[in-house]
Amino acid sequence: MIILAKFYPKYGINRLWNELASERKNLYLEGVKPITAFTVEGKGCVCMMLDISSLDAFQDKFLNELNKVISLRKTETVPLMSPLFFPVREGVDYTLDRYVASLEIAPEKYDEVYNKILDTKFTNDTYARWMSYSLGKEDIILFMFSDDRESTNEFINKNIESIGGVKTIEIERIFDFMPMLSTEAFRELKAPFMYSHPPGYNGKLLDPELHQRYMEENASMISIVRMMPKGSLKKLWKEIELDIDRFNSNGIKPIFATQSEGRSHVSVIFELSNFEVLKRFLVENVHTLENVRQTMTVPLLKPMYFPLPESHPSNMERYLISIRADPQKISQIRGKLESMTVPGSLYQTFLSYSMGEFDIFSSVLADSRETVQKYAEETFDNMDGMIHYNITSQQEILPLASKEERIQHKNQFDK
């Protein structure tokens, strides 16, 4: 599984870059293999591409160890789906600048845009190095070598921006670049994703069997897909209620949908065998829902369900507490939530790390908002490492799996 991690420093980008360079030998951990690191103009972060065996390995091994030796303000993690690497002329990595283009695509055009980029011939001074679908704010990422910014902008504006379905493109120059694998190790890592020719020259995967094995890796996980409506939120809710079950296929299972106060989207929680399965849903299926304008995906790490006592009241309300924390204290805060005793009028139901704008999600049942607010103030206001938290009411909850399937799902992650 390939991901792009973004590390935001507390004390300056140059210091973080030097710390990563000095610690690079200690970053190769079980289940986690750093590939490259780079900085991008105008972005106050260091980006690192990694090959990981699972999201849990990344959280438990890599992030926990990194936070012990480097002072970070926050981290963001972007899973990359179906990456492709292209051959380039020897020496361009020494003679040309590096650029990255982030593309936002209309949901119904994901695959079309991706394939048209594959059919686009790059110029003599601009080379495609790799491209990938993304689960971040961007939908497709394209990494290039180029003579200069003017050549890059001219090529992208003429050949990529004009593709139907491309909504926005952000082009950024890469300033610092650090290979983190040997040439041989990098060649081995690229093997499942390596194309025979550059875009526009009818290339094909060099090792389709190896690529297929990667696509079918079993890395079970849960992910939230937030669906933004074209018009009425009620229409989208009704469409999901009537239609979402048709997306229940091998490797992907919708469990339930939620609608929160003050939010203009519907969240659908999926159980997945891997991210490539989710890519098929996002790229091939989600646009067939008539009322979806845009999606945002939030993978969850180490999800945990708390059993409810049989005697708990049936008329309780559900709330989601979203937490942003100091990276060095995230695991400590989660540990406290796992073991703490909560008041009798409130029940913890779910806890998870999040790979979105928040670090931890905690779902609770309570008899009122006042009970949740009091619990949060007493628990979080003076907790070491807490940056801020947000409480939202889950106004609508729609089961999308059968009762038996939901029980089976929860049993995998029970406390």
Coordinates of C-alpha atoms in Angstrom, one line a residue, residues 1-2 33 35 51 82-86 114 184-196 204-217 276:
M1 CA 0.0 0.0 0.0
I2 CA 1.5 3.4 -1.1
K33 CA 9.3 1.5 4.1
I35 CA 10.5 5.7 -0.5
D51 CA 5.2 1.7 1.2
S82 CA -3.4 2.5 -8.6
P83 CA 0.0 4.4 -8.9
L84 CA 1.9 4.1 -12.2
F85 CA 5.6 4.8 -12.8
F86 CA 6.9 5.7 -16.2
Y114 CA -6.9 9.4 -15.8
E184 CA 17.9 -1.6 -6.5
A185 CA 15.2 -1.4 -3.7
F186 CA 13.4 1.3 -5.5
R187 CA 13.4 -0.7 -8.8
E188 CA 11.9 -3.6 -6.9
L189 CA 9.3 -1.5 -5.2
K190 CA 8.2 0.1 -8.6
A191 CA 7.9 -3.3 -10.3
P192 CA 4.1 -3.8 -9.7
F193 CA 3.4 -0.2 -11.0
M194 CA 6.0 0.1 -13.8
Y195 CA 4.8 1.0 -17.3
S196 CA 6.6 0.0 -20.4
K204 CA 1.3 -1.3 -20.7
L205 CA 2.2 -2.7 -17.3
L206 CA 5.5 -4.6 -17.4
D207 CA 4.3 -7.2 -14.9
P208 CA 0.5 -7.4 -14.8
E209 CA 0.5 -10.5 -12.6
L210 CA 2.5 -8.6 -9.9
H211 CA 0.2 -5.6 -10.3
Q212 CA -2.9 -7.8 -9.8
R213 CA -1.5 -9.4 -6.7
Y214 CA -1.0 -5.8 -5.3
M215 CA -4.5 -4.9 -6.2
E216 CA -5.9 -7.9 -4.4
E217 CA -3.8 -7.5 -1.2
E276 CA -8.0 -0.4 -4.4

